[in-house]
Structures are given as structure tokens and as C-alpha cells.
Coordinates of C-alpha atoms in Angstrom, one line a residue:
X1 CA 121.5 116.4 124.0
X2 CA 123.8 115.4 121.4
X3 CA 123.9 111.7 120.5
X4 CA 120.6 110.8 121.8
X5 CA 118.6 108.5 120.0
X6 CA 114.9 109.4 120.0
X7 CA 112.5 105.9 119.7
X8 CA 109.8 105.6 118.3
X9 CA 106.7 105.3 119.2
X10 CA 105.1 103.6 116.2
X11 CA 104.9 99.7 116.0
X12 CA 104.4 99.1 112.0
X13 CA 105.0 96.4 110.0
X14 CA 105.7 96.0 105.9
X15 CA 104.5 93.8 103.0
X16 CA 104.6 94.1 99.4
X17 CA 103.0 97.6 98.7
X18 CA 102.0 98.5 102.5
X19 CA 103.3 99.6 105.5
X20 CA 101.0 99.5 108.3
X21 CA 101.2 101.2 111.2
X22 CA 99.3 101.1 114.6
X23 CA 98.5 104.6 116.5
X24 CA 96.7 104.8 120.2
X25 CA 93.2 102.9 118.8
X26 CA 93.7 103.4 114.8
X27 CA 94.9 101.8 112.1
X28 CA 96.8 103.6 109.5
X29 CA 97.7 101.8 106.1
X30 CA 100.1 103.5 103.7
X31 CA 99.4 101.6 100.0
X32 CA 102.2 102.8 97.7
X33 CA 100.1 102.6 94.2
X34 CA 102.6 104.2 92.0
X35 CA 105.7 106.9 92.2
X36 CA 102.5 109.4 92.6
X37 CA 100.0 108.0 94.0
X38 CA 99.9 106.9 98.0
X39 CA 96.7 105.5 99.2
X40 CA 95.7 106.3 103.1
X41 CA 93.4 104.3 105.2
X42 CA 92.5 105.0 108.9
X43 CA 90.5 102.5 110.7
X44 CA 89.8 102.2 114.5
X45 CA 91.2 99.2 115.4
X46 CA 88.1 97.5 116.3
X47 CA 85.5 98.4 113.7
X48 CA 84.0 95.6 111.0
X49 CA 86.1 95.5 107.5
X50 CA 83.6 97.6 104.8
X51 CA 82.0 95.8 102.5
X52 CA 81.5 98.8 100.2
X53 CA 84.1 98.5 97.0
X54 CA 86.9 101.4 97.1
X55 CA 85.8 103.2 94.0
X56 CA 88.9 106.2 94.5
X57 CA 91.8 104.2 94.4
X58 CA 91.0 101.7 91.3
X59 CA 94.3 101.5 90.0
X60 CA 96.6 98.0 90.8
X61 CA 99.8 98.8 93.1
X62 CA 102.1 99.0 90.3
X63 CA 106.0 97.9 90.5
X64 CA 107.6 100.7 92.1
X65 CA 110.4 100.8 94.1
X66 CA 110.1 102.4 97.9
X67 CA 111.2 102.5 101.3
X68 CA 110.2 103.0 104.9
X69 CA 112.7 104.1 107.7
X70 CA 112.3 105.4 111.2
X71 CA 114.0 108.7 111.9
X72 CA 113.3 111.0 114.8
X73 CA 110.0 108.9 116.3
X74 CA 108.8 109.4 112.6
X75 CA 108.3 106.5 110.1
X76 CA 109.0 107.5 106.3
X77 CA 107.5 106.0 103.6
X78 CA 108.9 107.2 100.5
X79 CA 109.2 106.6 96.6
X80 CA 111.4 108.7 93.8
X81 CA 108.6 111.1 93.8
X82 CA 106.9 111.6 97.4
X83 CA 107.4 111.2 100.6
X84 CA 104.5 110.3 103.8
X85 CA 105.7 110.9 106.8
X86 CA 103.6 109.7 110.0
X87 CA 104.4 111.3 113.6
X88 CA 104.1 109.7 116.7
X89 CA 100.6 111.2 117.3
X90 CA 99.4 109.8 113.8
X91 CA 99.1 112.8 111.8
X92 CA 100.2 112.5 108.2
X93 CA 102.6 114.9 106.0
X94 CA 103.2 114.8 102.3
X95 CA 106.7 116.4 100.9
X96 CA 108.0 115.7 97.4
X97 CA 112.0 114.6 97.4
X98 CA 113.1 118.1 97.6
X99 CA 111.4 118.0 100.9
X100 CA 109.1 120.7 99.9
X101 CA 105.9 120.5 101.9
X102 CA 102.9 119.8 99.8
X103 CA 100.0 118.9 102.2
X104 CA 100.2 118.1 106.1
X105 CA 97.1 116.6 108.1
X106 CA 96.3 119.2 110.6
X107 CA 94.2 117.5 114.3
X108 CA 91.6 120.4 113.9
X109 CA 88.9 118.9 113.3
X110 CA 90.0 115.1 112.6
X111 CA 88.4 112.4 114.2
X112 CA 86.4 108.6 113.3
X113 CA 83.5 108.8 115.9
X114 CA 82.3 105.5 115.7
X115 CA 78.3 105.5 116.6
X116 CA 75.4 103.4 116.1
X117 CA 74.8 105.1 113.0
X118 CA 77.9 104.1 111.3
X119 CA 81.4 106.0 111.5
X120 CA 82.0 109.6 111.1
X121 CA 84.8 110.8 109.7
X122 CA 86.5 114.2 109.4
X123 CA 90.1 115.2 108.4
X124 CA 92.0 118.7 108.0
X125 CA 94.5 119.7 106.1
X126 CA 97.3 122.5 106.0
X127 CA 97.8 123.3 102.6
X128 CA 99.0 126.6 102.3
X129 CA 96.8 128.9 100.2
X130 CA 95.2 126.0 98.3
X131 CA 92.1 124.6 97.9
X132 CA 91.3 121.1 98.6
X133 CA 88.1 120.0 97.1
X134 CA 86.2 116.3 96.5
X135 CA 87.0 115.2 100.1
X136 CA 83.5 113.6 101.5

């Protein structure tokens, strides 16, 4: 249909360095750390802050200059360097400025099972023929 607008179906808000979004029972937050370096957190919306320090991402949110926009039920969050785009289902997609895919979260296999015996976690990524290795 030409000229239709598509909505979207992400409610997400903005502050300093964060864009947070809000998907079915989840809570996505998109830090921008530097022109590189984008830090992810998935929470069910729900579960008890951690207590336990984040020891991957120790670097300050530097000064850097980015933007978030909506386009086709998508919200963009992007810097000079990287792009993170979230679809409508949640899933996550990484592409560099050329728009060059460089990692996209897959739903194989991705869940937070919340239990008793603390949260499990498990993601999946597409990354062509690369490896991935260090995620726990």
C-alpha cells in the first residue's frame, strides 16, 4: 500500500545515554557507552534489581553524540559508528553506518526463565560464519 504508515509497536522512552524500551513482559535498555560500544540489558519487567556489580561494561558513558528514531515499527538507536535496531518482537540487530549487518539476535533459543532458582538466561545470535565466544 503506498503511503501507509506502519506504527509502532514499541513504547520507549530516552534519557541521557539510554533509550529504554518496553516489549510484551521485558525490559530492554540500550546504554550508548561510546561510538563503539552499546551496552544491552533484558530484564522481565517484574524481577528484583541485581545487586551483583556489572563487571563487563566498566567504562563511564562517554560524551557521544546519538540518536533514536522509529521507522517501519522499528526503533533505531544509532551513533557515527553503529547502529541497534529493535523490532517489534524485541529481537536486536547490530549494522555499522554502511548498514552492513554485523550481528542479529536470532529467537532460537532466547529466553529469561525466571524460577525459584534464580533467572536463566539464553540468547542466539546470527553471525554469519563467525564465532562468538565469552557469552555466559
Amino acid at each position: 500500500m503506498a503511503g501507509c504508515k506502519v506504527k509502532s509497536l514499541l513504547k520507549y522512552e530516552k534519557s541521557d545515554n539510554t533509550v529504554t524500551i518496553h516489549v510484551d513482559s521485558s525490559i530492554l535498555q540500550v546504554q550508548i557507552i561510546d561510538h563503539y560500544i552499546i551496552h544491552i540489558k533484558k530484564v522481565l519487567d517484574n524481577s528484583v534489581a541485581s545487586k551483583i556489580p556489572d563487571y563487563v561494561t566498566v567504562l563511564s558513558p562517554q560524551k557521544t553524540p546519538w540518536q533514536v528514531a522509529e521507522k517501519n515499527g522499528q526503533v533505531i538507536i544509532s551513533t557515527d559508528s553503529v547502529k541497534v535496531i529493535v523490532n517489534a518482537n524485541g529481537n536486536i540487530q547490530y549494522q555499522n553506518q554502511k548498514d552492513n549487518k554485523l550481528l542479529s539476535e536470532t529467537k532460537d533459543y532466547t529466553y529469561i526463565n525466571p524460577k525459584n532458582q534464580g533467572n536463566k538466561v539464553s540468547q542466539s545470535f546470527a553471525v554469519g560464519d563467525e564465532a562468538i565466544y565469552g557469552l555466559v
